[in-house]
PDB file of C-alpha atoms in Angstrom:
ATOM      1  CA  MET A 198      49.677  48.158  90.491  1.00  0.00           C
ATOM      2  CA  LYS A 199      48.831  46.626  93.866  1.00  0.00           C
ATOM      3  CA  ASN A 200      45.253  45.923  92.723  1.00  0.00           C
ATOM      4  CA  LEU A 201      46.566  44.310  89.547  1.00  0.00           C
ATOM      5  CA  VAL A 202      48.845  41.973  91.532  1.00  0.00           C
ATOM      6  CA  GLU A 203      46.061  41.140  94.005  1.00  0.00           C
ATOM      7  CA  GLY A 204      43.667  40.509  91.120  1.00  0.00           C
ATOM      8  CA  ASN A 205      46.145  38.200  89.373  1.00  0.00           C
ATOM      9  CA  LEU A 206      46.925  36.438  92.628  1.00  0.00           C
ATOM     10  CA  SER A 207      43.243  35.792  93.341  1.00  0.00           C
ATOM     11  CA  ASN A 208      42.785  34.528  89.757  1.00  0.00           C
ATOM     12  CA  ILE A 209      45.750  32.190  90.184  1.00  0.00           C
ATOM     13  CA  LEU A 210      44.398  30.902  93.528  1.00  0.00           C
ATOM     14  CA  ALA A 211      40.932  30.429  92.035  1.00  0.00           C
ATOM     15  CA  ARG A 212      42.434  28.469  89.141  1.00  0.00           C
ATOM     16  CA  ILE A 213      44.479  26.278  91.515  1.00  0.00           C
ATOM     17  CA  ILE A 214      41.383  25.523  93.601  1.00  0.00           C
ATOM     18  CA  HIS A 215      39.353  24.770  90.481  1.00  0.00           C
ATOM     19  CA  GLU A 216      42.067  22.504  89.022  1.00  0.00           C
ATOM     20  CA  SER A 217      42.516  20.681  92.330  1.00  0.00           C
ATOM     21  CA  ALA A 218      38.753  20.010  92.465  1.00  0.00           C
ATOM     22  CA  ALA A 219      38.894  18.745  88.876  1.00  0.00           C
ATOM     23  CA  TRP A 220      41.880  16.549  89.757  1.00  0.00           C
ATOM     24  CA  LYS A 221      39.997  15.159  92.776  1.00  0.00           C
ATOM     25  CA  GLY A 222      37.124  14.162  90.475  1.00  0.00           C
ATOM     26  CA  SER A 223      39.594  12.600  88.036  1.00  0.00           C
ATOM     27  CA  ARG A 224      41.325  10.774  90.880  1.00  0.00           C
ATOM     28  CA  ASP A 225      37.985   9.381  92.084  1.00  0.00           C
ATOM     29  CA  ARG A 226      37.141   8.153  88.580  1.00  0.00           C
ATOM     30  CA  LEU A 227      40.606   6.627  88.275  1.00  0.00           C
ATOM     31  CA  GLN A 228      40.171   4.785  91.584  1.00  0.00           C
ATOM     32  CA  GLU A 229      36.752   3.504  90.450  1.00  0.00           C
ATOM     33  CA  ALA A 230      38.222   2.349  87.136  1.00  0.00           C
ATOM     34  CA  LEU A 231      41.109   0.588  88.901  1.00  0.00           C
ATOM     35  CA  CYS A 232      38.663  -1.172  91.227  1.00  0.00           C
ATOM     36  CA  ALA A 233      36.556  -2.260  88.242  1.00  0.00           C
ATOM     37  CA  LEU A 234      39.701  -3.492  86.488  1.00  0.00           C
ATOM     38  CA  ALA A 235      40.771  -5.422  89.606  1.00  0.00           C
ATOM     39  CA  LEU A 236      37.297  -6.985  89.835  1.00  0.00           C
ATOM     40  CA  ALA A 237      37.437  -7.981  86.170  1.00  0.00           C
ATOM     41  CA  ALA A 238      40.883  -9.541  86.629  1.00  0.00           C
ATOM     42  CA  ALA A 239      39.818 -11.438  89.746  1.00  0.00           C
ATOM     43  CA  VAL A 240      36.601 -12.754  88.166  1.00  0.00           C
ATOM     44  CA  CYS A 241      38.390 -13.818  84.977  1.00  0.00           C
ATOM     45  CA  ALA A 242      41.174 -15.518  86.954  1.00  0.00           C
ATOM     46  CA  ALA A 243      38.725 -17.294  89.251  1.00  0.00           C
ATOM     47  CA  TRP A 244      36.469 -18.579  86.492  1.00  0.00           C
ATOM     48  CA  ALA A 245      39.049 -19.153  83.716  1.00  0.00           C
ATOM     49  CA  ASN A 246      38.899 -22.897  84.325  1.00  0.00           C
ATOM     50  CA  SER A 247      35.232 -22.850  83.258  1.00  0.00           C
ATOM     51  CA  LEU A 248      36.237 -22.305  79.626  1.00  0.00           C
ATOM     52  CA  ASP A 249      36.899 -26.011  79.137  1.00  0.00           C
ATOM     53  CA  ALA A 250      33.965 -27.332  81.178  1.00  0.00           C
ATOM     54  CA  ALA A 251      31.728 -30.008  79.695  1.00  0.00           C
ATOM     55  CA  LEU A 252      28.047 -29.786  78.840  1.00  0.00           C
ATOM     56  CA  VAL A 253      25.784 -30.754  81.731  1.00  0.00           C
ATOM     57  CA  LEU A 254      22.075 -31.436  82.224  1.00  0.00           C
ATOM     58  CA  ASP A 255      19.950 -29.086  80.065  1.00  0.00           C
ATOM     59  CA  ASP A 256      22.994 -27.969  78.080  1.00  0.00           C
ATOM     60  CA  LEU A 257      22.755 -31.174  76.058  1.00  0.00           C
ATOM     61  CA  HIS A 258      19.268 -30.267  74.776  1.00  0.00           C
ATOM     62  CA  ASN A 259      19.704 -26.514  74.643  1.00  0.00           C
ATOM     63  CA  ILE A 260      23.046 -26.444  72.852  1.00  0.00           C
ATOM     64  CA  ARG A 261      24.142 -29.723  71.318  1.00  0.00           C
ATOM     65  CA  GLY A 262      20.621 -30.880  70.400  1.00  0.00           C
ATOM     66  CA  ASN A 263      19.319 -27.489  69.279  1.00  0.00           C
ATOM     67  CA  PRO A 264      19.579 -26.857  65.521  1.00  0.00           C
ATOM     68  CA  HIS A 265      17.987 -23.405  65.915  1.00  0.00           C
ATOM     69  CA  ILE A 266      21.074 -21.855  67.557  1.00  0.00           C
ATOM     70  CA  GLN A 267      23.314 -22.783  64.654  1.00  0.00           C
ATOM     71  CA  HIS A 268      22.291 -19.712  62.662  1.00  0.00           C
ATOM     72  CA  LEU A 269      21.127 -16.187  63.407  1.00  0.00           C
ATOM     73  CA  TRP A 270      18.826 -15.903  60.405  1.00  0.00           C
ATOM     74  CA  PRO A 271      15.871 -16.156  60.063  1.00  0.00           C
ATOM     75  CA  PRO A 272      15.078 -14.706  63.485  1.00  0.00           C
ATOM     76  CA  ASP A 273      11.788 -16.576  63.805  1.00  0.00           C
ATOM     77  CA  ALA A 274      13.855 -19.712  64.494  1.00  0.00           C
ATOM     78  CA  LEU A 275      14.865 -18.107  67.793  1.00  0.00           C
ATOM     79  CA  PHE A 276      11.273 -18.519  69.004  1.00  0.00           C
ATOM     80  CA  CYS A 277      11.454 -22.265  68.401  1.00  0.00           C
ATOM     81  CA  ALA A 278      13.230 -24.687  70.656  1.00  0.00           C
ATOM     82  CA  PRO A 279      13.458 -28.464  70.634  1.00  0.00           C
ATOM     83  CA  ASP A 280      10.834 -30.182  72.804  1.00  0.00           C
ATOM     84  CA  PRO A 281      12.976 -31.118  75.808  1.00  0.00           C
ATOM     85  CA  SER A 282      14.607 -27.656  75.764  1.00  0.00           C
ATOM     86  CA  SER A 283      14.016 -25.072  78.478  1.00  0.00           C
ATOM     87  CA  LEU A 284      14.573 -22.249  75.966  1.00  0.00           C
ATOM     88  CA  GLY A 285      11.040 -22.285  74.582  1.00  0.00           C
ATOM     89  CA  GLY A 286       9.474 -18.833  75.018  1.00  0.00           C
ATOM     90  CA  ARG A 287      12.832 -17.257  75.885  1.00  0.00           C
ATOM     91  CA  PRO A 288      13.940 -15.583  72.663  1.00  0.00           C
ATOM     92  CA  VAL A 289      16.592 -13.367  74.303  1.00  0.00           C
ATOM     93  CA  GLY A 290      18.296 -16.377  75.870  1.00  0.00           C
ATOM     94  CA  HIS A 291      17.914 -18.349  72.662  1.00  0.00           C
ATOM     95  CA  PHE A 292      19.427 -15.436  70.697  1.00  0.00           C
ATOM     96  CA  SER A 293      22.370 -15.292  73.119  1.00  0.00           C
ATOM     97  CA  PHE A 294      23.140 -18.961  72.418  1.00  0.00           C
ATOM     98  CA  ALA A 295      22.853 -18.370  68.662  1.00  0.00           C
ATOM     99  CA  LEU A 296      25.149 -15.352  68.995  1.00  0.00           C
ATOM    100  CA  SER A 297      27.803 -17.190  71.004  1.00  0.00           C
ATOM    101  CA  HIS A 298      27.565 -20.079  68.541  1.00  0.00           C
ATOM    102  CA  ALA A 299      28.105 -17.685  65.624  1.00  0.00           C
ATOM    103  CA  LEU A 300      30.992 -15.870  67.332  1.00  0.00           C
ATOM    104  CA  SER A 301      32.874 -19.042  68.246  1.00  0.00           C
ATOM    105  CA  GLY A 302      31.977 -21.163  65.242  1.00  0.00           C
ATOM    106  CA  GLY A 303      30.133 -23.575  67.511  1.00  0.00           C
ATOM    107  CA  ALA A 304      33.120 -24.241  69.758  1.00  0.00           C
ATOM    108  CA  LEU A 305      32.105 -25.045  73.316  1.00  0.00           C
ATOM    109  CA  TRP A 306      34.635 -22.626  74.816  1.00  0.00           C
ATOM    110  CA  GLY A 307      32.837 -19.784  73.030  1.00  0.00           C
ATOM    111  CA  HIS A 308      29.630 -20.499  74.916  1.00  0.00           C
ATOM    112  CA  HIS A 309      31.590 -20.620  78.171  1.00  0.00           C
ATOM    113  CA  ALA A 310      33.396 -17.358  77.330  1.00  0.00           C
ATOM    114  CA  PHE A 311      30.012 -15.743  76.663  1.00  0.00           C
ATOM    115  CA  ASN A 312      28.781 -16.961  80.065  1.00  0.00           C
ATOM    116  CA  LEU A 313      31.878 -15.534  81.708  1.00  0.00           C
ATOM    117  CA  ALA A 314      31.341 -12.197  79.922  1.00  0.00           C
ATOM    118  CA  VAL A 315      27.710 -12.085  81.082  1.00  0.00           C
ATOM    119  CA  HIS A 316      28.784 -12.858  84.653  1.00  0.00           C
ATOM    120  CA  LEU A 317      31.503 -10.209  84.497  1.00  0.00           C
ATOM    121  CA  ALA A 318      28.993  -7.633  83.240  1.00  0.00           C
ATOM    122  CA  ALA A 319      26.684  -8.515  86.159  1.00  0.00           C
ATOM    123  CA  VAL A 320      29.569  -8.128  88.637  1.00  0.00           C
ATOM    124  CA  LEU A 321      30.486  -4.699  87.261  1.00  0.00           C
ATOM    125  CA  LEU A 322      26.848  -3.622  87.401  1.00  0.00           C
ATOM    126  CA  VAL A 323      26.664  -4.753  91.045  1.00  0.00           C
ATOM    127  CA  PHE A 324      29.812  -2.708  91.745  1.00  0.00           C
ATOM    128  CA  ALA A 325      28.304   0.372  90.065  1.00  0.00           C
ATOM    129  CA  LEU A 326      25.012  -0.091  91.918  1.00  0.00           C
ATOM    130  CA  PHE A 327      26.714  -0.445  95.312  1.00  0.00           C
ATOM    131  CA  LEU A 328      28.877   2.587  94.603  1.00  0.00           C
ATOM    132  CA  ARG A 329      25.879   4.643  93.539  1.00  0.00           C
ATOM    133  CA  VAL A 330      23.825   3.657  96.575  1.00  0.00           C
ATOM    134  CA  LEU A 331      26.636   4.088  99.108  1.00  0.00           C
ATOM    135  CA  SER A 332      28.253   7.334  97.958  1.00  0.00           C
ATOM    136  CA  GLY A 333      26.743  10.736  97.524  1.00  0.00           C
ATOM    137  CA  PRO A 334      25.487  13.598  99.623  1.00  0.00           C
ATOM    138  CA  GLY A 335      24.523  12.507 103.120  1.00  0.00           C
ATOM    139  CA  ARG A 336      25.930   9.011 102.668  1.00  0.00           C
ATOM    140  CA  MET A 337      29.346   7.399 103.126  1.00  0.00           C
ATOM    141  CA  GLU A 338      32.510   9.201 102.212  1.00  0.00           C
ATOM    142  CA  LYS A 339      33.998   8.244  98.864  1.00  0.00           C
ATOM    143  CA  ARG A 340      36.830   6.001 100.073  1.00  0.00           C
ATOM    144  CA  PRO A 341      34.782   3.752 102.433  1.00  0.00           C
ATOM    145  CA  ALA A 342      31.999   3.613  99.836  1.00  0.00           C
ATOM    146  CA  LEU A 343      34.483   2.526  97.168  1.00  0.00           C
ATOM    147  CA  PHE A 344      35.947  -0.169  99.431  1.00  0.00           C
ATOM    148  CA  THR A 345      32.498  -1.440 100.447  1.00  0.00           C
ATOM    149  CA  ALA A 346      31.264  -1.512  96.840  1.00  0.00           C
ATOM    150  CA  PHE A 347      34.430  -3.325  95.756  1.00  0.00           C
ATOM    151  CA  ALA A 348      34.102  -5.894  98.558  1.00  0.00           C
ATOM    152  CA  GLY A 349      30.405  -6.476  97.876  1.00  0.00           C
ATOM    153  CA  ALA A 350      30.933  -6.926  94.148  1.00  0.00           C
ATOM    154  CA  ALA A 351      33.902  -9.236  94.805  1.00  0.00           C
ATOM    155  CA  VAL A 352      31.782 -11.438  97.065  1.00  0.00           C
ATOM    156  CA  PHE A 353      29.046 -11.502  94.422  1.00  0.00           C
ATOM    157  CA  GLY A 354      31.464 -12.312  91.610  1.00  0.00           C
ATOM    158  CA  LEU A 355      33.753 -14.809  93.320  1.00  0.00           C
ATOM    159  CA  HIS A 356      31.449 -16.682  95.675  1.00  0.00           C
ATOM    160  CA  PRO A 357      31.236 -20.418  94.944  1.00  0.00           C
ATOM    161  CA  VAL A 358      27.454 -20.192  94.696  1.00  0.00           C
ATOM    162  CA  GLN A 359      28.062 -18.570  91.287  1.00  0.00           C
ATOM    163  CA  THR A 360      29.595 -21.797  89.940  1.00  0.00           C
ATOM    164  CA  GLU A 361      26.299 -22.863  88.436  1.00  0.00           C
ATOM    165  CA  ALA A 362      25.723 -19.495  86.770  1.00  0.00           C
ATOM    166  CA  VAL A 363      29.173 -19.482  85.157  1.00  0.00           C
ATOM    167  CA  THR A 364      29.870 -23.125  84.259  1.00  0.00           C
ATOM    168  CA  TYR A 365      26.368 -24.442  83.527  1.00  0.00           C
ATOM    169  CA  LEU A 366      25.634 -22.830  80.154  1.00  0.00           C
ATOM    170  CA  THR A 367      21.854 -22.804  80.395  1.00  0.00           C
ATOM    171  CA  GLN A 368      22.101 -20.789  83.620  1.00  0.00           C
ATOM    172  CA  ARG A 369      23.235 -17.869  81.486  1.00  0.00           C
ATOM    173  CA  LEU A 370      19.588 -16.867  81.548  1.00  0.00           C
ATOM    174  CA  GLU A 371      19.740 -16.263  85.306  1.00  0.00           C
ATOM    175  CA  SER A 372      22.928 -14.208  84.986  1.00  0.00           C
ATOM    176  CA  MET A 373      21.269 -12.149  82.281  1.00  0.00           C
ATOM    177  CA  ALA A 374      18.224 -11.646  84.507  1.00  0.00           C
ATOM    178  CA  ALA A 375      20.506 -10.451  87.322  1.00  0.00           C
ATOM    179  CA  MET A 376      21.646  -7.609  85.071  1.00  0.00           C
ATOM    180  CA  LEU A 377      18.109  -6.268  84.829  1.00  0.00           C
TER     181      LEU A 377
END
């Protein structure tokens, strides 16, 4: 009987240890998700005023004066750009403008929302990269790594130098390149 009780007790302790390790992993993922959510909220709040920004510089040629972004089909039109446009030879960028035009019905705020989404994706990728580089065996502990990754991504996402990448529509190409 004593062996049976000791065996059950050791099984119970083993299960508690295993569940606490699983909970620790879940808690870490929850903290990462909350940090990512806080970054997303901060970036969206900071750049929300860009949704009603006007067209500037190359945007006039690349968006307003570009008949090729007004439809997604045929795709060969995405390889053509008006002469003064900087989109020539950039089919991925050209496709992104055609896609945001199609999603928003050509409304200017739709292009700006697409830029904000691209910037937000870049910020979250920077957060994930920092977290991956900083945490792990032989590196920082999880909590300081999480704080450092959050702070670094926040600086990247909220710094005023990003104004051009978020509000100037044609600079979407640079934000997209940052994600690579």
